[in-house]
PDB file of C-alpha atoms and ligand atoms in Angstrom:
ATOM      1  CA  UNK A   1      88.583-118.497 -88.999  1.00  0.00           C
ATOM      2  CA  UNK A   2      88.066-120.165 -92.273  1.00  0.00           C
ATOM      3  CA  UNK A   3      88.340-124.169 -92.403  1.00  0.00           C
ATOM      4  CA  UNK A   4      89.454-125.803 -95.441  1.00  0.00           C
ATOM      5  CA  UNK A   5      87.218-128.135 -97.075  1.00  0.00           C
ATOM      6  CA  UNK A   6      87.863-131.401 -98.358  1.00  0.00           C
ATOM      7  CA  UNK A   7      86.056-131.441-101.751  1.00  0.00           C
ATOM      8  CA  UNK A   8      83.829-134.562-101.492  1.00  0.00           C
ATOM      9  CA  UNK A   9      83.168-134.549-105.325  1.00  0.00           C
ATOM     10  CA  UNK A  10      86.503-134.316-106.643  1.00  0.00           C
ATOM     11  CA  UNK A  11      87.030-138.105-108.446  1.00  0.00           C
ATOM     12  CA  UNK A  12      90.667-137.601-107.429  1.00  0.00           C
ATOM     13  CA  UNK A  13      90.523-137.079-103.800  1.00  0.00           C
ATOM     14  CA  UNK A  14      91.932-139.634-101.850  1.00  0.00           C
ATOM     15  CA  UNK A  15      89.718-140.120 -98.500  1.00  0.00           C
ATOM     16  CA  UNK A  16      90.738-143.537 -98.758  1.00  0.00           C
ATOM     17  CA  UNK A  17      93.265-145.000 -96.198  1.00  0.00           C
ATOM     18  CA  UNK A  18      96.472-145.202 -98.242  1.00  0.00           C
ATOM     19  CA  UNK A  19      98.948-148.330 -96.541  1.00  0.00           C
ATOM     20  CA  UNK A  20     102.399-147.207 -97.922  1.00  0.00           C
ATOM     21  CA  UNK A  21     104.281-150.601 -96.071  1.00  0.00           C
ATOM     22  CA  UNK A  22     102.701-153.293 -93.910  1.00  0.00           C
ATOM     23  CA  UNK A  23     102.152-151.078 -90.948  1.00  0.00           C
ATOM     24  CA  UNK A  24     102.273-147.774 -92.240  1.00  0.00           C
ATOM     25  CA  UNK A  25      99.611-145.746 -93.755  1.00  0.00           C
ATOM     26  CA  UNK A  26      98.370-142.246 -94.959  1.00  0.00           C
ATOM     27  CA  UNK A  27      94.739-141.006 -93.685  1.00  0.00           C
ATOM     28  CA  UNK A  28      94.331-138.238 -96.152  1.00  0.00           C
ATOM     29  CA  UNK A  29      92.749-135.414 -94.643  1.00  0.00           C
ATOM     30  CA  UNK A  30      92.049-136.732 -91.373  1.00  0.00           C
ATOM     31  CA  UNK A  31      93.155-134.040 -89.514  1.00  0.00           C
ATOM     32  CA  UNK A  32      91.042-131.295 -91.447  1.00  0.00           C
ATOM     33  CA  UNK A  33      87.805-131.482 -89.136  1.00  0.00           C
ATOM     34  CA  UNK A  34      90.116-130.663 -86.079  1.00  0.00           C
ATOM     35  CA  UNK A  35      92.396-128.010 -87.873  1.00  0.00           C
ATOM     36  CA  UNK A  36      90.599-124.893 -86.696  1.00  0.00           C
ATOM     37  CA  UNK A  37      90.937-126.220 -83.077  1.00  0.00           C
ATOM     38  CA  UNK A  38      93.929-127.064 -83.222  1.00  0.00           C
ATOM     39  CA  UNK A  39      95.661-124.136 -84.598  1.00  0.00           C
ATOM     40  CA  UNK A  40      95.017-121.706 -81.577  1.00  0.00           C
ATOM     41  CA  UNK A  41      96.457-124.581 -79.302  1.00  0.00           C
ATOM     42  CA  UNK A  42      99.511-124.804 -81.151  1.00  0.00           C
ATOM     43  CA  UNK A  43     100.096-121.228 -81.015  1.00  0.00           C
ATOM     44  CA  UNK A  44      99.925-121.174 -77.512  1.00  0.00           C
ATOM     45  CA  UNK A  45     102.443-124.165 -77.638  1.00  0.00           C
ATOM     46  CA  UNK A  46     104.901-121.866 -79.754  1.00  0.00           C
ATOM     47  CA  UNK A  47     104.252-118.952 -77.709  1.00  0.00           C
ATOM     48  CA  UNK A  48     105.468-120.658 -74.478  1.00  0.00           C
ATOM     49  CA  UNK A  49     108.309-122.550 -76.300  1.00  0.00           C
ATOM     50  CA  UNK A  50     109.400-120.921 -79.589  1.00  0.00           C
ATOM     51  CA  UNK A  51     110.697-122.615 -82.491  1.00  0.00           C
ATOM     52  CA  UNK A  52     114.585-122.866 -82.492  1.00  0.00           C
ATOM     53  CA  UNK A  53     117.450-124.589 -84.192  1.00  0.00           C
ATOM     54  CA  UNK A  54     119.177-127.147 -82.423  1.00  0.00           C
ATOM     55  CA  UNK A  55     122.163-128.109 -82.488  1.00  0.00           C
ATOM     56  CA  UNK A  56     123.245-131.766 -83.796  1.00  0.00           C
ATOM     57  CA  UNK A  57     125.931-133.589 -81.547  1.00  0.00           C
ATOM     58  CA  UNK A  58     128.270-132.452 -84.543  1.00  0.00           C
ATOM     59  CA  UNK A  59     127.967-129.308 -83.855  1.00  0.00           C
ATOM     60  CA  UNK A  60     125.507-128.180 -86.943  1.00  0.00           C
ATOM     61  CA  UNK A  61     122.402-126.219 -86.660  1.00  0.00           C
ATOM     62  CA  UNK A  62     119.519-128.546 -87.911  1.00  0.00           C
ATOM     63  CA  UNK A  63     117.359-125.754 -90.649  1.00  0.00           C
ATOM     64  CA  UNK A  64     114.118-127.158 -89.306  1.00  0.00           C
ATOM     65  CA  UNK A  65     112.851-125.169 -86.695  1.00  0.00           C
ATOM     66  CA  UNK A  66     111.688-127.188 -83.522  1.00  0.00           C
ATOM     67  CA  UNK A  67     109.479-127.067 -80.710  1.00  0.00           C
ATOM     68  CA  UNK A  68     107.790-129.733 -78.272  1.00  0.00           C
ATOM     69  CA  UNK A  69     104.713-130.511 -75.910  1.00  0.00           C
ATOM     70  CA  UNK A  70     103.629-132.926 -73.896  1.00  0.00           C
ATOM     71  CA  UNK A  71     105.538-134.630 -70.980  1.00  0.00           C
ATOM     72  CA  UNK A  72     108.498-135.155 -72.596  1.00  0.00           C
ATOM     73  CA  UNK A  73     110.058-132.979 -75.649  1.00  0.00           C
ATOM     74  CA  UNK A  74     113.115-134.332 -77.998  1.00  0.00           C
ATOM     75  CA  UNK A  75     116.409-132.184 -77.753  1.00  0.00           C
ATOM     76  CA  UNK A  76     119.284-132.303 -79.573  1.00  0.00           C
ATOM     77  CA  UNK A  77     122.796-130.870 -78.950  1.00  0.00           C
ATOM     78  CA  UNK A  78     126.717-131.405 -78.477  1.00  0.00           C
ATOM     79  CA  UNK A  79     125.704-134.240 -76.098  1.00  0.00           C
ATOM     80  CA  UNK A  80     123.503-136.118 -78.447  1.00  0.00           C
ATOM     81  CA  UNK A  81     119.752-137.057 -78.903  1.00  0.00           C
ATOM     82  CA  UNK A  82     117.127-137.502 -76.234  1.00  0.00           C
ATOM     83  CA  UNK A  83     114.114-136.640 -74.479  1.00  0.00           C
ATOM     84  CA  UNK A  84     114.179-134.349 -72.026  1.00  0.00           C
ATOM     85  CA  UNK A  85     110.775-133.124 -69.612  1.00  0.00           C
ATOM     86  CA  UNK A  86     112.369-129.732 -69.773  1.00  0.00           C
ATOM     87  CA  UNK A  87     112.716-126.824 -72.560  1.00  0.00           C
ATOM     88  CA  UNK A  88     116.386-125.927 -72.117  1.00  0.00           C
ATOM     89  CA  UNK A  89     115.190-122.631 -73.296  1.00  0.00           C
ATOM     90  CA  UNK A  90     113.429-121.839 -70.606  1.00  0.00           C
ATOM     91  CA  UNK A  91     113.896-124.500 -68.356  1.00  0.00           C
ATOM     92  CA  UNK A  92     110.615-125.099 -67.614  1.00  0.00           C
ATOM     93  CA  UNK A  93     108.621-128.033 -68.624  1.00  0.00           C
ATOM     94  CA  UNK A  94     106.810-128.485 -72.182  1.00  0.00           C
ATOM     95  CA  UNK A  95     103.626-127.054 -72.494  1.00  0.00           C
ATOM     96  CA  UNK A  96     100.877-129.913 -71.956  1.00  0.00           C
ATOM     97  CA  UNK A  97     100.074-131.904 -75.413  1.00  0.00           C
ATOM     98  CA  UNK A  98      96.805-130.396 -76.300  1.00  0.00           C
ATOM     99  CA  UNK A  99      93.642-132.589 -75.670  1.00  0.00           C
ATOM    100  CA  UNK A 100      92.849-132.338 -79.632  1.00  0.00           C
ATOM    101  CA  UNK A 101      95.871-133.687 -80.965  1.00  0.00           C
ATOM    102  CA  UNK A 102      95.820-136.550 -78.108  1.00  0.00           C
ATOM    103  CA  UNK A 103      92.457-137.172 -79.358  1.00  0.00           C
ATOM    104  CA  UNK A 104      93.180-136.950 -83.101  1.00  0.00           C
ATOM    105  CA  UNK A 105      96.042-139.170 -82.628  1.00  0.00           C
ATOM    106  CA  UNK A 106      94.590-141.928 -80.542  1.00  0.00           C
ATOM    107  CA  UNK A 107      92.216-142.450 -83.409  1.00  0.00           C
ATOM    108  CA  UNK A 108      94.474-142.052 -85.853  1.00  0.00           C
ATOM    109  CA  UNK A 109      96.751-144.552 -84.203  1.00  0.00           C
ATOM    110  CA  UNK A 110      93.664-146.952 -83.467  1.00  0.00           C
ATOM    111  CA  UNK A 111      92.320-147.027 -87.425  1.00  0.00           C
ATOM    112  CA  UNK A 112      96.209-147.989 -88.348  1.00  0.00           C
ATOM    113  CA  UNK A 113      95.801-150.984 -85.940  1.00  0.00           C
ATOM    114  CA  UNK A 114      97.277-149.726 -82.453  1.00  0.00           C
ATOM    115  CA  UNK A 115      94.663-149.308 -80.257  1.00  0.00           C
ATOM    116  CA  UNK A 116      95.675-147.416 -76.769  1.00  0.00           C
ATOM    117  CA  UNK A 117      98.067-145.196 -78.662  1.00  0.00           C
ATOM    118  CA  UNK A 118      98.326-142.380 -75.205  1.00  0.00           C
ATOM    119  CA  UNK A 119     101.612-140.394 -76.784  1.00  0.00           C
ATOM    120  CA  UNK A 120     103.623-138.220 -74.055  1.00  0.00           C
ATOM    121  CA  UNK A 121     105.429-136.381 -76.565  1.00  0.00           C
ATOM    122  CA  UNK A 122     104.859-134.392 -79.406  1.00  0.00           C
ATOM    123  CA  UNK A 123     108.008-132.664 -81.505  1.00  0.00           C
ATOM    124  CA  UNK A 124     106.715-129.325 -83.550  1.00  0.00           C
ATOM    125  CA  UNK A 125     109.110-129.358 -86.820  1.00  0.00           C
ATOM    126  CA  UNK A 126     108.554-126.011 -88.714  1.00  0.00           C
ATOM    127  CA  UNK A 127     110.000-126.075 -92.182  1.00  0.00           C
ATOM    128  CA  UNK A 128     110.272-122.944 -94.730  1.00  0.00           C
ATOM    129  CA  UNK A 129     110.937-123.279 -98.670  1.00  0.00           C
ATOM    130  CA  UNK A 130     114.114-124.836 -99.311  1.00  0.00           C
ATOM    131  CA  UNK A 131     114.599-126.783 -95.970  1.00  0.00           C
ATOM    132  CA  UNK A 132     114.706-130.843 -95.892  1.00  0.00           C
ATOM    133  CA  UNK A 133     115.119-133.255 -93.590  1.00  0.00           C
ATOM    134  CA  UNK A 134     117.855-135.848 -94.450  1.00  0.00           C
ATOM    135  CA  UNK A 135     117.074-139.711 -93.845  1.00  0.00           C
ATOM    136  CA  UNK A 136     117.292-140.504 -90.578  1.00  0.00           C
ATOM    137  CA  UNK A 137     115.707-143.424 -88.034  1.00  0.00           C
ATOM    138  CA  UNK A 138     113.396-142.698 -85.206  1.00  0.00           C
ATOM    139  CA  UNK A 139     115.175-144.533 -82.385  1.00  0.00           C
ATOM    140  CA  UNK A 140     115.252-142.188 -79.038  1.00  0.00           C
ATOM    141  CA  UNK A 141     112.115-143.649 -77.690  1.00  0.00           C
ATOM    142  CA  UNK A 142     111.627-146.571 -75.087  1.00  0.00           C
ATOM    143  CA  UNK A 143     109.365-148.911 -76.434  1.00  0.00           C
ATOM    144  CA  UNK A 144     109.263-149.187 -80.426  1.00  0.00           C
ATOM    145  CA  UNK A 145     106.397-151.465 -80.484  1.00  0.00           C
ATOM    146  CA  UNK A 146     104.528-148.096 -80.027  1.00  0.00           C
ATOM    147  CA  UNK A 147     103.568-146.402 -83.308  1.00  0.00           C
ATOM    148  CA  UNK A 148     104.308-142.950 -84.725  1.00  0.00           C
ATOM    149  CA  UNK A 149     101.283-140.226 -85.593  1.00  0.00           C
ATOM    150  CA  UNK A 150     102.453-137.692 -87.972  1.00  0.00           C
ATOM    151  CA  UNK A 151     100.203-134.959 -88.847  1.00  0.00           C
ATOM    152  CA  UNK A 152     101.145-132.430 -91.672  1.00  0.00           C
ATOM    153  CA  UNK A 153      99.784-128.561 -91.514  1.00  0.00           C
ATOM    154  CA  UNK A 154     100.539-125.903 -94.397  1.00  0.00           C
ATOM    155  CA  UNK A 155     102.439-126.436 -97.296  1.00  0.00           C
ATOM    156  CA  UNK A 156     102.272-129.790 -98.820  1.00  0.00           C
ATOM    157  CA  UNK A 157     105.741-131.701 -98.864  1.00  0.00           C
ATOM    158  CA  UNK A 158     107.219-134.968-100.225  1.00  0.00           C
ATOM    159  CA  UNK A 159     108.228-137.315 -97.665  1.00  0.00           C
ATOM    160  CA  UNK A 160     110.660-140.162 -98.065  1.00  0.00           C
ATOM    161  CA  UNK A 161     109.949-143.773 -96.912  1.00  0.00           C
ATOM    162  CA  UNK A 162     113.238-145.804 -97.422  1.00  0.00           C
ATOM    163  CA  UNK A 163     114.013-149.050 -95.487  1.00  0.00           C
ATOM    164  CA  UNK A 164     115.921-150.786 -92.327  1.00  0.00           C
ATOM    165  CA  UNK A 165     119.169-149.718 -93.950  1.00  0.00           C
ATOM    166  CA  UNK A 166     119.998-146.199 -95.123  1.00  0.00           C
ATOM    167  CA  UNK A 167     120.733-147.160 -98.438  1.00  0.00           C
ATOM    168  CA  UNK A 168     117.874-149.214 -99.158  1.00  0.00           C
ATOM    169  CA  UNK A 169     115.434-147.841-102.233  1.00  0.00           C
ATOM    170  CA  UNK A 170     113.210-145.045-101.010  1.00  0.00           C
ATOM    171  CA  UNK A 171     109.226-144.358-102.312  1.00  0.00           C
ATOM    172  CA  UNK A 172     107.710-140.621-102.219  1.00  0.00           C
ATOM    173  CA  UNK A 173     104.645-139.869-101.004  1.00  0.00           C
ATOM    174  CA  UNK A 174     102.758-136.626-101.053  1.00  0.00           C
ATOM    175  CA  UNK A 175     101.885-135.182 -97.832  1.00  0.00           C
ATOM    176  CA  UNK A 176      99.142-132.139 -97.859  1.00  0.00           C
ATOM    177  CA  UNK A 177      97.733-130.295 -95.049  1.00  0.00           C
ATOM    178  CA  UNK A 178      95.341-132.498 -93.129  1.00  0.00           C
ATOM    179  CA  UNK A 179      96.873-135.827 -94.225  1.00  0.00           C
ATOM    180  CA  UNK A 180      97.988-138.219 -90.740  1.00  0.00           C
ATOM    181  CA  UNK A 181     100.742-140.722 -91.557  1.00  0.00           C
ATOM    182  CA  UNK A 182     100.925-143.612 -88.854  1.00  0.00           C
ATOM    183  CA  UNK A 183     103.277-145.984 -88.686  1.00  0.00           C
ATOM    184  CA  UNK A 184     104.277-148.817 -86.321  1.00  0.00           C
ATOM    185  CA  UNK A 185     105.229-152.433 -86.134  1.00  0.00           C
ATOM    186  CA  UNK A 186     108.119-153.900 -88.391  1.00  0.00           C
ATOM    187  CA  UNK A 187     108.270-150.622 -90.274  1.00  0.00           C
ATOM    188  CA  UNK A 188     108.640-148.459 -86.964  1.00  0.00           C
ATOM    189  CA  UNK A 189     112.305-148.158 -87.445  1.00  0.00           C
ATOM    190  CA  UNK A 190     112.140-147.277 -91.000  1.00  0.00           C
ATOM    191  CA  UNK A 191     114.679-144.701 -92.360  1.00  0.00           C
ATOM    192  CA  UNK A 192     112.671-141.579 -93.660  1.00  0.00           C
ATOM    193  CA  UNK A 193     112.787-137.883 -94.760  1.00  0.00           C
ATOM    194  CA  UNK A 194     111.336-135.143 -96.407  1.00  0.00           C
ATOM    195  CA  UNK A 195     112.379-133.582 -99.281  1.00  0.00           C
ATOM    196  CA  UNK A 196     113.225-129.881-100.164  1.00  0.00           C
ATOM    197  CA  UNK A 197     109.733-127.844 -99.225  1.00  0.00           C
ATOM    198  CA  UNK A 198     108.435-125.709-102.469  1.00  0.00           C
ATOM    199  CA  UNK A 199     107.811-122.463-102.263  1.00  0.00           C
ATOM    200  CA  UNK A 200     104.166-122.039-102.174  1.00  0.00           C
ATOM    201  CA  UNK A 201     101.337-119.955-100.087  1.00  0.00           C
ATOM    202  CA  UNK A 202      99.281-122.218 -98.090  1.00  0.00           C
ATOM    203  CA  UNK A 203      95.847-119.680 -96.946  1.00  0.00           C
ATOM    204  CA  UNK A 204      96.087-120.729 -93.118  1.00  0.00           C
ATOM    205  CA  UNK A 205      99.881-121.093 -92.856  1.00  0.00           C
ATOM    206  CA  UNK A 206     101.342-119.287 -95.746  1.00  0.00           C
ATOM    207  CA  UNK A 207     104.751-119.994 -96.542  1.00  0.00           C
ATOM    208  CA  UNK A 208     105.147-123.170 -93.979  1.00  0.00           C
ATOM    209  CA  UNK A 209     104.746-126.483 -93.443  1.00  0.00           C
ATOM    210  CA  UNK A 210     104.303-127.483 -89.733  1.00  0.00           C
ATOM    211  CA  UNK A 211     104.680-131.222 -88.929  1.00  0.00           C
ATOM    212  CA  UNK A 212     103.703-132.656 -85.616  1.00  0.00           C
ATOM    213  CA  UNK A 213     104.776-136.267 -84.503  1.00  0.00           C
ATOM    214  CA  UNK A 214     103.302-138.135 -81.530  1.00  0.00           C
ATOM    215  CA  UNK A 215     104.819-140.288 -80.019  1.00  0.00           C
ATOM    216  CA  UNK A 216     105.321-142.670 -76.469  1.00  0.00           C
ATOM    217  CA  UNK A 217     108.817-141.820 -75.533  1.00  0.00           C
ATOM    218  CA  UNK A 218     109.599-142.475 -72.328  1.00  0.00           C
TER     219      UNK A 218
HETATM  220  C1  LIG B   1     108.108-134.748 -91.596  1.00  0.00           C
HETATM  221  N1  LIG B   1     108.650-136.364 -90.181  1.00  0.00           N
HETATM  222  O1  LIG B   1     107.142-134.574 -91.841  1.00  0.00           O
HETATM  223  C2  LIG B   1     109.122-135.639 -90.661  1.00  0.00           C
HETATM  224  N2  LIG B   1     109.313-139.479 -88.364  1.00  0.00           N
HETATM  225  O2  LIG B   1     108.078-133.264 -91.166  1.00  0.00           O
HETATM  226  C3  LIG B   1     109.039-137.399 -89.293  1.00  0.00           C
HETATM  227  O3  LIG B   1     110.203-137.160 -89.072  1.00  0.00           O
HETATM  228  C4  LIG B   1     108.478-138.497 -88.692  1.00  0.00           C
HETATM  229  O4  LIG B   1     106.893-137.949 -90.374  1.00  0.00           O
HETATM  230  C5  LIG B   1     108.811-140.548 -87.882  1.00  0.00           C
HETATM  231  C6  LIG B   1     107.346-140.788 -88.038  1.00  0.00           C
HETATM  232  C7  LIG B   1     106.392-140.093 -88.868  1.00  0.00           C
HETATM  233  C8  LIG B   1     107.276-138.643 -89.400  1.00  0.00           C
HETATM  234 FE1  LIG B   2     111.518-139.315 -87.837  1.00  0.00          FE
END
Protein backbone atom coordinates (compact mmCIF):
# COMPACT_ATOMS: atom_id res chain seq x y z
CA UNK A 1 0.00 0.00 0.00
CA UNK A 2 1.25 3.48 -0.81
CA UNK A 3 2.11 5.70 2.10
CA UNK A 4 1.07 9.32 1.91
CA UNK A 5 4.13 11.54 1.72
CA UNK A 6 4.60 14.62 3.75
CA UNK A 7 6.08 17.30 1.51
CA UNK A 8 8.97 18.53 3.61
CA UNK A 9 9.71 21.22 1.03
CA UNK A 10 6.29 22.77 1.12
CA UNK A 11 6.78 25.96 3.14
CA UNK A 12 3.08 25.84 4.02
CA UNK A 13 3.32 22.42 5.68
CA UNK A 14 2.78 23.01 9.38
CA UNK A 15 5.09 20.42 10.89
CA UNK A 16 5.46 22.13 14.22
CA UNK A 17 3.07 21.43 17.07
CA UNK A 18 0.20 23.91 17.07
CA UNK A 19 -1.01 24.80 20.54
CA UNK A 20 -4.71 25.60 20.31
CA UNK A 21 -5.24 26.01 24.07
CA UNK A 22 -3.05 25.82 27.18
CA UNK A 23 -3.17 22.00 27.25
CA UNK A 24 -4.42 21.16 23.77
CA UNK A 25 -2.07 20.69 20.83
CA UNK A 26 -2.33 19.58 17.20
CA UNK A 27 0.62 17.50 16.00
CA UNK A 28 0.41 17.87 12.21
CA UNK A 29 1.12 14.63 10.36
CA UNK A 30 2.30 12.90 13.52
CA UNK A 31 0.56 9.63 12.61
CA UNK A 32 1.71 9.55 8.96
CA UNK A 33 4.70 7.22 9.51
CA UNK A 34 2.36 4.68 11.16
CA UNK A 35 -0.58 4.85 8.72
CA UNK A 36 0.60 1.93 6.64
CA UNK A 37 0.83 -0.29 9.73
CA UNK A 38 -2.34 1.10 11.26
CA UNK A 39 -4.83 0.62 8.41
CA UNK A 40 -4.64 -3.21 8.29
CA UNK A 41 -5.04 -3.30 12.08
CA UNK A 42 -8.09 -1.08 11.81
CA UNK A 43 -9.55 -3.31 9.14
CA UNK A 44 -9.24 -6.25 11.55
CA UNK A 45 -10.94 -4.28 14.30
CA UNK A 46 -13.83 -3.36 12.01
CA UNK A 47 -14.14 -6.94 10.75
CA UNK A 48 -14.60 -8.17 14.36
CA UNK A 49 -16.66 -5.21 15.58
CA UNK A 50 -18.37 -3.48 12.63
CA UNK A 51 -19.33 0.20 12.55
CA UNK A 52 -22.88 0.71 13.79
CA UNK A 53 -25.22 3.61 14.45
CA UNK A 54 -25.90 3.66 18.16
CA UNK A 55 -29.05 5.08 19.66
CA UNK A 56 -28.86 8.13 21.88
CA UNK A 57 -30.60 7.86 25.26
CA UNK A 58 -33.34 9.97 23.63
CA UNK A 59 -33.86 7.32 20.92
CA UNK A 60 -32.16 9.11 17.99
CA UNK A 61 -29.85 7.18 15.69
CA UNK A 62 -26.35 8.68 15.66
CA UNK A 63 -25.28 9.58 12.11
CA UNK A 64 -21.59 8.86 12.66
CA UNK A 65 -20.73 5.14 12.51
CA UNK A 66 -19.01 3.93 15.65
CA UNK A 67 -17.03 1.00 16.96
CA UNK A 68 -14.32 0.45 19.59
CA UNK A 69 -11.18 -1.44 20.41
CA UNK A 70 -9.46 -1.88 23.75
CA UNK A 71 -10.48 -3.27 27.12
CA UNK A 72 -13.40 -0.85 27.26
CA UNK A 73 -15.68 0.50 24.56
CA UNK A 74 -17.98 3.50 24.61
CA UNK A 75 -21.62 2.56 24.09
CA UNK A 76 -24.89 4.45 23.95
CA UNK A 77 -28.46 3.18 24.16
CA UNK A 78 -31.77 4.01 25.86
CA UNK A 79 -30.05 3.50 29.23
CA UNK A 80 -27.47 6.23 28.57
CA UNK A 81 -23.77 6.55 27.72
CA UNK A 82 -21.17 4.34 29.38
CA UNK A 83 -18.07 2.22 28.86
CA UNK A 84 -18.51 -1.53 28.56
CA UNK A 85 -15.98 -4.37 28.21
CA UNK A 86 -18.35 -6.09 25.76
CA UNK A 87 -19.59 -5.26 22.28
CA UNK A 88 -23.39 -5.27 22.58
CA UNK A 89 -23.68 -6.59 18.98
CA UNK A 90 -21.69 -9.76 19.69
CA UNK A 91 -21.59 -9.90 23.50
CA UNK A 92 -17.87 -10.51 23.04
CA UNK A 93 -14.98 -8.40 24.34
CA UNK A 94 -13.99 -5.57 22.01
CA UNK A 95 -11.01 -6.29 19.73
CA UNK A 96 -7.65 -5.53 21.36
CA UNK A 97 -6.09 -2.10 20.98
CA UNK A 98 -3.41 -2.50 18.29
CA UNK A 99 0.12 -2.07 19.65
CA UNK A 100 0.99 0.45 16.93
CA UNK A 101 -1.83 2.67 18.18
CA UNK A 102 -0.90 2.31 21.86
CA UNK A 103 2.63 3.31 21.03
CA UNK A 104 1.55 6.26 18.87
CA UNK A 105 -0.82 7.54 21.57
CA UNK A 106 1.82 7.28 24.28
CA UNK A 107 4.37 9.23 22.23
CA UNK A 108 1.85 11.91 21.24
CA UNK A 109 0.65 12.35 24.82
CA UNK A 110 4.23 12.63 26.10
CA UNK A 111 4.95 15.39 23.55
CA UNK A 112 1.92 17.25 24.85
CA UNK A 113 3.16 16.99 28.43
CA UNK A 114 1.24 13.88 29.56
CA UNK A 115 3.91 11.27 30.23
CA UNK A 116 2.90 7.67 30.94
CA UNK A 117 -0.45 7.77 29.10
CA UNK A 118 -1.72 4.20 28.75
CA UNK A 119 -5.16 4.13 27.06
CA UNK A 120 -7.61 1.29 27.71
CA UNK A 121 -10.24 2.43 25.21
CA UNK A 122 -10.29 3.61 21.61
CA UNK A 123 -13.46 4.93 19.99
CA UNK A 124 -13.45 4.63 16.23
CA UNK A 125 -15.76 7.07 14.45
CA UNK A 126 -16.57 6.83 10.75
CA UNK A 127 -17.86 9.97 8.99
CA UNK A 128 -19.29 10.23 5.50
CA UNK A 129 -19.81 13.50 3.62
CA UNK A 130 -22.49 15.56 5.36
CA UNK A 131 -22.00 13.84 8.74
CA UNK A 132 -21.35 16.10 11.69
CA UNK A 133 -20.80 15.70 15.40
CA UNK A 134 -22.66 18.16 17.56
CA UNK A 135 -20.98 19.99 20.43
CA UNK A 136 -20.39 17.73 23.41
CA UNK A 137 -18.09 17.13 26.36
CA UNK A 138 -16.27 13.85 26.92
CA UNK A 139 -17.15 13.06 30.50
CA UNK A 140 -17.88 9.35 30.68
CA UNK A 141 -14.30 8.52 31.73
CA UNK A 142 -13.29 7.98 35.37
CA UNK A 143 -10.26 10.23 35.62
CA UNK A 144 -10.31 13.63 33.93
CA UNK A 145 -6.61 14.13 34.73
CA UNK A 146 -5.93 11.69 31.87
CA UNK A 147 -5.70 13.26 28.39
CA UNK A 148 -7.40 12.20 25.16
CA UNK A 149 -5.41 11.51 22.02
CA UNK A 150 -7.32 11.87 18.74
CA UNK A 151 -6.01 10.57 15.40
CA UNK A 152 -7.60 11.77 12.14
CA UNK A 153 -7.50 9.67 8.97
CA UNK A 154 -8.98 10.10 5.51
CA UNK A 155 -10.98 13.16 4.48
CA UNK A 156 -10.17 16.43 6.27
CA UNK A 157 -12.58 17.91 8.77
CA UNK A 158 -13.12 21.13 10.68
CA UNK A 159 -13.03 20.49 14.40
CA UNK A 160 -14.76 22.98 16.68
CA UNK A 161 -13.04 23.63 19.98
CA UNK A 162 -15.28 25.44 22.40
CA UNK A 163 -15.08 26.37 26.04
CA UNK A 164 -16.24 25.03 29.37
CA UNK A 165 -19.86 25.94 28.66
CA UNK A 166 -21.86 25.03 25.57
CA UNK A 167 -22.44 28.57 24.35
CA UNK A 168 -18.81 29.74 24.67
CA UNK A 169 -17.17 30.84 21.40
CA UNK A 170 -15.55 28.08 19.32
CA UNK A 171 -12.34 28.02 17.33
CA UNK A 172 -12.15 26.09 14.06
CA UNK A 173 -9.28 23.67 13.74
CA UNK A 174 -8.55 21.87 10.47
CA UNK A 175 -7.72 18.20 11.02
CA UNK A 176 -6.18 16.35 8.11
CA UNK A 177 -5.13 12.77 7.42
CA UNK A 178 -2.41 11.86 9.89
CA UNK A 179 -2.94 14.77 12.27
CA UNK A 180 -3.03 14.01 15.99
CA UNK A 181 -4.77 16.19 18.55
CA UNK A 182 -3.92 15.78 22.22
CA UNK A 183 -5.79 17.52 24.97
CA UNK A 184 -6.07 17.26 28.69
CA UNK A 185 -5.61 19.10 31.95
CA UNK A 186 -7.59 22.29 32.17
CA UNK A 187 -8.88 21.80 28.60
CA UNK A 188 -10.11 18.23 29.14
CA UNK A 189 -13.78 19.17 29.50
CA UNK A 190 -14.05 21.73 26.73
CA UNK A 191 -17.08 21.40 24.48
CA UNK A 192 -16.16 20.27 20.97
CA UNK A 193 -17.65 18.96 17.76
CA UNK A 194 -17.07 18.43 14.04
CA UNK A 195 -18.64 20.46 11.18
CA UNK A 196 -20.41 18.59 8.38
CA UNK A 197 -17.82 16.64 6.39
CA UNK A 198 -17.23 18.01 2.89
CA UNK A 199 -17.41 15.52 0.00
CA UNK A 200 -14.07 14.38 -1.34
CA UNK A 201 -11.93 11.42 -2.24
CA UNK A 202 -9.00 10.43 -0.10
CA UNK A 203 -6.38 8.24 -1.84
CA UNK A 204 -6.40 5.64 0.96
CA UNK A 205 -9.86 5.94 2.52
CA UNK A 206 -12.11 7.16 -0.28
CA UNK A 207 -15.05 9.23 0.88
CA UNK A 208 -14.55 8.53 4.58
CA UNK A 209 -13.09 10.21 7.60
CA UNK A 210 -12.02 7.93 10.42
CA UNK A 211 -11.29 9.42 13.82
CA UNK A 212 -9.73 7.42 16.62
CA UNK A 213 -9.93 8.76 20.16
CA UNK A 214 -7.80 7.02 22.71
CA UNK A 215 -8.72 7.35 26.35
CA UNK A 216 -8.01 5.99 29.77
CA UNK A 217 -11.66 5.27 30.55
CA UNK A 218 -11.51 2.93 33.54
C1 LIG B 1 -13.76 13.68 15.84
N1 LIG B 1 -13.57 13.82 18.16
O1 LIG B 1 -12.75 14.34 15.68
C2 LIG B 1 -14.46 13.65 17.14
N2 LIG B 1 -13.20 14.12 21.66
O2 LIG B 1 -14.26 13.06 14.94
C3 LIG B 1 -13.93 13.97 19.44
O3 LIG B 1 -15.09 13.98 19.82
C4 LIG B 1 -12.87 14.18 20.40
O4 LIG B 1 -11.18 14.49 18.73
C5 LIG B 1 -12.28 14.34 22.58
C6 LIG B 1 -10.97 14.61 22.28
C7 LIG B 1 -10.58 14.66 20.98
C8 LIG B 1 -11.53 14.44 20.00
FE1 LIG C 1 -15.37 14.05 21.97
